[in-house]
Short mmCIF file of C-alpha atoms in Angstrom, two decimals:
data_model
loop_
_atom_site.label_atom_id
_atom_site.label_comp_id
_atom_site.label_asym_id
_atom_site.label_seq_id
_atom_site.Cartn_x
_atom_site.Cartn_y
_atom_site.Cartn_z
CA UNK V 1 -11.20 45.19 20.20
CA UNK V 2 -8.38 44.44 22.54
CA UNK V 3 -10.26 45.85 25.62
CA UNK V 4 -12.74 42.98 25.72
CA UNK V 5 -13.06 39.30 24.96
CA UNK V 6 -14.34 38.41 21.54
CA UNK V 7 -17.38 36.14 21.47
CA UNK V 8 -18.70 33.52 19.07
CA UNK V 9 -22.30 32.40 19.35
CA UNK V 10 -23.44 29.23 17.48
CA UNK V 11 -27.18 28.59 17.30
CA UNK V 12 -28.05 24.90 16.63
CA UNK V 13 -31.18 22.85 16.60
CA UNK V 14 -30.31 19.61 18.47
CA UNK V 15 -27.73 18.06 20.75
CA UNK V 16 -24.92 16.75 18.45
CA UNK V 17 -25.45 19.46 15.79
CA UNK V 18 -22.81 21.57 17.49
CA UNK V 19 -20.14 18.97 16.80
CA UNK V 20 -21.00 18.08 13.23
CA UNK V 21 -20.96 21.50 11.60
CA UNK V 22 -19.06 23.69 14.05
CA UNK V 23 -17.12 21.45 16.34
CA UNK V 24 -13.88 22.59 14.74
CA UNK V 25 -14.44 26.31 15.06
CA UNK V 26 -15.80 25.99 18.58
CA UNK V 27 -12.64 24.11 19.67
CA UNK V 28 -10.24 26.29 17.70
CA UNK V 29 -11.60 29.62 18.93
CA UNK V 30 -11.88 28.42 22.51
CA UNK V 31 -8.19 27.53 22.29
CA UNK V 32 -7.45 31.05 20.99
CA UNK V 33 -9.16 32.60 24.07
CA UNK V 34 -12.42 33.55 22.42
CA UNK V 35 -15.60 33.05 24.40
CA UNK V 36 -17.74 30.40 22.75
CA UNK V 37 -21.45 30.35 23.37
CA UNK V 38 -23.64 27.48 22.18
CA UNK V 39 -27.40 27.86 22.00
CA UNK V 40 -29.20 24.52 21.47
CA UNK V 41 -32.87 25.07 20.59
CA UNK V 42 -34.51 21.67 21.16
CA UNK V 43 -34.27 18.84 23.69
CA UNK V 44 -33.47 16.14 21.11
CA UNK V 45 -36.37 14.02 22.29
CA UNK V 46 -36.98 12.62 18.80
CA UNK V 47 -33.55 10.95 18.79
CA UNK V 48 -32.90 7.29 19.35
CA UNK V 49 -33.55 5.84 22.76
CA UNK V 50 -31.44 3.26 24.67
CA UNK V 51 -30.67 0.27 22.47
CA UNK V 52 -31.46 2.23 19.36
CA UNK V 53 -35.24 2.32 19.90
CA UNK V 54 -36.78 4.70 17.35
CA UNK V 55 -39.31 7.47 17.96
CA UNK V 56 -42.85 6.04 17.83
CA UNK V 57 -41.67 2.53 18.69
CA UNK V 58 -42.69 0.77 21.94
CA UNK V 59 -40.32 1.81 24.75
CA UNK V 60 -39.32 5.16 23.23
CA UNK V 61 -39.64 7.77 25.96
CA UNK V 62 -39.01 11.28 24.65
CA UNK V 63 -38.46 12.74 28.08
CA UNK V 64 -35.87 10.09 29.01
CA UNK V 65 -34.19 10.55 25.63
CA UNK V 66 -34.06 14.35 26.16
CA UNK V 67 -32.44 13.90 29.56
CA UNK V 68 -29.87 11.49 28.17
CA UNK V 69 -29.10 13.81 25.27
CA UNK V 70 -28.71 16.80 27.59
CA UNK V 71 -26.01 14.87 29.45
CA UNK V 72 -24.33 14.01 26.14
CA UNK V 73 -24.47 17.60 25.09
CA UNK V 74 -22.75 18.76 28.25
CA UNK V 75 -20.05 16.14 27.68
CA UNK V 76 -19.57 17.33 24.08
CA UNK V 77 -19.29 20.98 25.26
CA UNK V 78 -16.64 19.88 27.80
CA UNK V 79 -14.62 18.28 25.01
CA UNK V 80 -14.88 21.37 22.77
CA UNK V 81 -14.21 23.71 25.72
CA UNK V 82 -17.39 25.67 25.07
CA UNK V 83 -17.54 28.56 27.47
CA UNK V 84 -21.31 28.87 27.86
CA UNK V 85 -24.12 26.43 27.03
CA UNK V 86 -27.70 27.80 26.75
CA UNK V 87 -30.63 25.51 26.04
CA UNK V 88 -34.07 26.77 24.86
CA UNK V 89 -35.50 23.23 25.49
CA UNK V 90 -38.22 23.31 22.84
CA UNK V 91 -39.61 19.86 21.99
CA UNK V 92 -37.80 18.21 19.12
CA UNK V 93 -39.99 18.36 15.99
CA UNK V 94 -38.55 15.26 14.31
CA UNK V 95 -37.84 14.95 10.57
CA UNK V 96 -39.96 16.85 8.09
CA UNK V 97 -43.33 15.11 7.70
CA UNK V 98 -43.30 13.31 11.06
CA UNK V 99 -46.44 13.66 13.23
CA UNK V 100 -44.26 15.31 15.87
CA UNK V 101 -43.99 18.35 13.55
CA UNK V 102 -47.54 19.24 14.60
CA UNK V 103 -47.24 18.51 18.33
CA UNK V 104 -48.09 21.48 20.59
CA UNK V 105 -44.88 22.92 22.06
CA UNK V 106 -42.69 21.54 19.32
CA UNK V 107 -40.04 23.95 18.00
CA UNK V 108 -41.61 23.83 14.52
CA UNK V 109 -44.94 24.99 15.98
CA UNK V 110 -43.39 27.78 18.07
CA UNK V 111 -44.07 31.28 16.73
CA UNK V 112 -40.86 32.67 15.32
CA UNK V 113 -41.19 35.90 17.25
CA UNK V 114 -41.50 34.02 20.52
CA UNK V 115 -38.32 31.97 19.97
CA UNK V 116 -36.56 35.02 18.58
CA UNK V 117 -37.35 37.08 21.65
CA UNK V 118 -35.74 34.47 23.87
CA UNK V 119 -32.69 34.28 21.68
CA UNK V 120 -32.45 38.08 21.43
CA UNK V 121 -32.29 38.19 25.24
CA UNK V 122 -29.22 35.90 25.09
CA UNK V 123 -27.64 37.96 22.35
CA UNK V 124 -28.03 41.11 24.41
CA UNK V 125 -26.46 39.33 27.33
CA UNK V 126 -23.44 37.84 25.47
CA UNK V 127 -23.11 40.49 22.72
CA UNK V 128 -21.56 38.11 20.19
CA UNK V 129 -19.11 39.43 17.62
CA UNK V 130 -19.83 36.47 15.37
CA UNK V 131 -23.06 34.48 15.05
CA UNK V 132 -23.30 31.16 13.21
CA UNK V 133 -26.45 29.28 12.31
CA UNK V 134 -28.05 27.45 9.30
CA UNK V 135 -29.28 28.72 5.97
CA UNK V 136 -32.97 29.20 5.04
CA UNK V 137 -33.29 25.49 4.25
CA UNK V 138 -31.61 24.37 7.44
CA UNK V 139 -28.88 22.96 5.22
CA UNK V 140 -30.89 19.87 4.34
CA UNK V 141 -34.47 20.69 5.06
CA UNK V 142 -34.90 19.63 8.73
CA UNK V 143 -37.77 21.64 10.29
CA UNK V 144 -35.85 22.41 13.49
CA UNK V 145 -32.83 23.63 11.53
CA UNK V 146 -35.08 25.88 9.43
CA UNK V 147 -36.69 27.26 12.59
CA UNK V 148 -33.30 27.87 14.18
CA UNK V 149 -32.38 29.93 11.10
CA UNK V 150 -35.60 31.87 11.35
CA UNK V 151 -35.39 32.76 15.03
CA UNK V 152 -31.67 33.66 14.70
CA UNK V 153 -32.25 36.09 11.85
CA UNK V 154 -35.31 37.57 13.59
CA UNK V 155 -33.39 37.94 16.88
CA UNK V 156 -30.59 39.81 15.07
CA UNK V 157 -33.19 42.27 13.76
CA UNK V 158 -34.66 42.69 17.25
CA UNK V 159 -31.34 43.45 18.85
CA UNK V 160 -29.96 45.67 16.11
CA UNK V 161 -26.51 44.25 16.91
CA UNK V 162 -24.04 44.24 14.05
CA UNK V 163 -22.02 41.11 14.41
CA UNK V 164 -20.57 39.11 11.56
CA UNK V 165 -23.19 36.51 10.67
CA UNK V 166 -22.51 33.19 8.96
CA UNK V 167 -24.52 30.29 7.71
CA UNK V 168 -22.98 26.83 7.82
CA UNK V 169 -22.55 25.26 4.38
CA UNK V 170 -20.49 22.77 2.48
CA UNK V 171 -18.73 22.99 -0.89
CA UNK V 172 -20.19 20.75 -3.54
CA UNK V 173 -16.77 19.17 -4.06
CA UNK V 174 -16.81 18.00 -0.43
CA UNK V 175 -20.40 16.70 -0.77
CA UNK V 176 -19.12 14.61 -3.69
CA UNK V 177 -16.29 13.27 -1.51
CA UNK V 178 -18.80 12.36 1.22
CA UNK V 179 -20.81 10.39 -1.30
CA UNK V 180 -17.70 8.51 -2.37
CA UNK V 181 -16.73 7.67 1.21
CA UNK V 182 -20.22 6.59 2.17
CA UNK V 183 -20.24 4.17 -0.77
CA UNK V 184 -16.86 2.94 0.33
CA UNK V 185 -18.18 2.06 3.78
CA UNK V 186 -21.51 0.78 2.45
CA UNK V 187 -20.76 -1.17 -0.71
CA UNK V 188 -24.34 -2.40 -0.86
CA UNK V 189 -25.79 1.11 -0.64
CA UNK V 190 -28.43 1.46 -3.39
CA UNK V 191 -28.26 4.32 -5.86
CA UNK V 192 -30.65 7.08 -4.84
CA UNK V 193 -33.72 7.62 -6.95
CA UNK V 194 -33.55 10.60 -9.37
CA UNK V 195 -35.63 12.96 -7.20
CA UNK V 196 -33.46 12.17 -4.09
CA UNK V 197 -30.25 12.56 -6.13
CA UNK V 198 -31.45 15.92 -7.47
CA UNK V 199 -32.26 17.12 -3.90
CA UNK V 200 -28.86 16.01 -2.67
CA UNK V 201 -27.14 17.87 -5.52
CA UNK V 202 -28.70 21.09 -4.27
CA UNK V 203 -27.21 20.76 -0.76
CA UNK V 204 -24.26 23.07 -0.10
CA UNK V 205 -22.80 25.64 -2.49
CA UNK V 206 -20.46 25.69 -5.45
CA UNK V 207 -16.91 25.96 -4.18
CA UNK V 208 -16.43 29.47 -5.58
CA UNK V 209 -19.43 30.76 -3.59
CA UNK V 210 -18.10 29.74 -0.24
CA UNK V 211 -16.90 32.92 1.51
CA UNK V 212 -15.14 31.47 4.52
CA UNK V 213 -12.84 28.41 4.83
CA UNK V 214 -11.69 27.81 8.41
CA UNK V 215 -8.96 25.22 8.84
CA UNK V 216 -9.67 23.37 12.07
CA UNK V 217 -7.74 20.24 11.16
CA UNK V 218 -5.64 20.59 14.35
CA UNK V 219 -8.88 20.26 16.35
CA UNK V 220 -10.48 17.41 14.40
CA UNK V 221 -9.63 15.02 17.21
CA UNK V 222 -11.70 17.12 19.64
CA UNK V 223 -14.48 17.28 17.01
CA UNK V 224 -14.51 13.49 16.64
CA UNK V 225 -14.58 13.03 20.42
CA UNK V 226 -17.39 15.56 20.76
CA UNK V 227 -19.44 13.60 18.24
CA UNK V 228 -18.63 10.38 20.03
CA UNK V 229 -19.94 11.93 23.27
CA UNK V 230 -23.39 11.62 21.66
CA UNK V 231 -23.15 7.87 21.99
CA UNK V 232 -26.90 7.25 21.98
CA UNK V 233 -27.08 8.57 18.44
CA UNK V 234 -24.09 6.63 17.22
CA UNK V 235 -26.12 4.57 14.74
CA UNK V 236 -27.01 7.84 12.95
CA UNK V 237 -23.58 9.46 13.02
CA UNK V 238 -21.88 8.03 9.94
CA UNK V 239 -18.69 10.03 10.55
CA UNK V 240 -17.76 7.96 13.54
CA UNK V 241 -17.45 4.85 11.44
CA UNK V 242 -14.45 6.19 9.50
CA UNK V 243 -12.04 6.52 12.46
CA UNK V 244 -10.20 9.59 13.73
CA UNK V 245 -7.54 9.89 11.07
CA UNK V 246 -9.88 9.61 8.05
CA UNK V 247 -12.39 11.88 9.91
CA UNK V 248 -9.73 14.54 10.27
CA UNK V 249 -8.82 14.43 6.59
CA UNK V 250 -12.51 14.81 5.57
CA UNK V 251 -13.90 17.03 8.33
CA UNK V 252 -10.99 19.31 9.28
CA UNK V 253 -12.09 22.22 7.09
CA UNK V 254 -15.29 23.98 8.08
CA UNK V 255 -16.99 26.28 5.56
CA UNK V 256 -19.48 29.09 5.85
CA UNK V 257 -21.33 31.71 3.83
CA UNK V 258 -20.91 35.22 5.29
CA UNK V 259 -24.24 37.00 5.18
CA UNK V 260 -23.67 40.04 7.44
CA UNK V 261 -20.51 42.00 7.99
CA UNK V 262 -19.58 45.45 9.25
CA UNK V 263 -15.81 44.99 9.15
CA UNK V 264 -15.11 45.17 5.41
CA UNK V 265 -12.87 42.12 5.67
CA UNK V 266 -12.01 40.75 2.20
CA UNK V 267 -13.45 37.50 1.05
CA UNK V 268 -12.73 34.71 0.67
CA UNK V 269 -11.49 34.66 4.27
CA UNK V 270 -10.00 31.98 6.51
CA UNK V 271 -11.12 33.30 9.88
CA UNK V 272 -14.60 34.05 11.23
CA UNK V 273 -13.03 36.93 13.19
CA UNK V 274 -11.24 38.47 10.20
CA UNK V 275 -11.54 42.27 10.58
CA UNK V 276 -12.23 42.00 14.30
CA UNK V 277 -8.67 41.40 15.56
#
């Protein structure tokens, strides 16, 4: 593999997703001389507008929000030293059950094969050695995350490339720690109802099912700053409230489930590029 640059491609749904789940690996591998390609599928137009105005409220302009979030995305990529940013610019579908799910042109309404064909074209261009996206449930059930998973897996079939493929995930032990920290910062936070608690308990994987643990602690400062670049969504980014040091302790390890591999690298592994270098 020494005769060409290794390439990581991360396929995410919205501006700011790149920082939350993969900011550490994007920064770490960029520092190691690996080409990092970020594909962002939607324009983020269902995010908060200036002053925290919510979608559907008077004064919320999805086009203006999308423009603002594109600028924030570019700033985040600069912090993470992302080599190449590609945007598919589908309309943000909003959270599951929102009317925007059904809007013509929304990512959720886009035929999978159409989105996959566009992504496959990018895969043929960049020829990634490693591809990262979400699992079948989009980690927590967001329609655009689910759709990003679907088009990524379909694009891989179209291209017949054989990269290592990973889905972002989180060990259940870390999910428990998140719950504890959130209660620490929000002492008045009500206990979730049983159905919500049961759904939360299904997010992530048991620790022993995680295949790949990548230590990006040394890059947690960049990850924090990349999240902070998405200032318009600060109200929704809980992690920014804990400060850089605490953030690094909690968010320095990024974890994945390896779902495709042609290298035979042993698992568990601590490097997405194990077997490739």
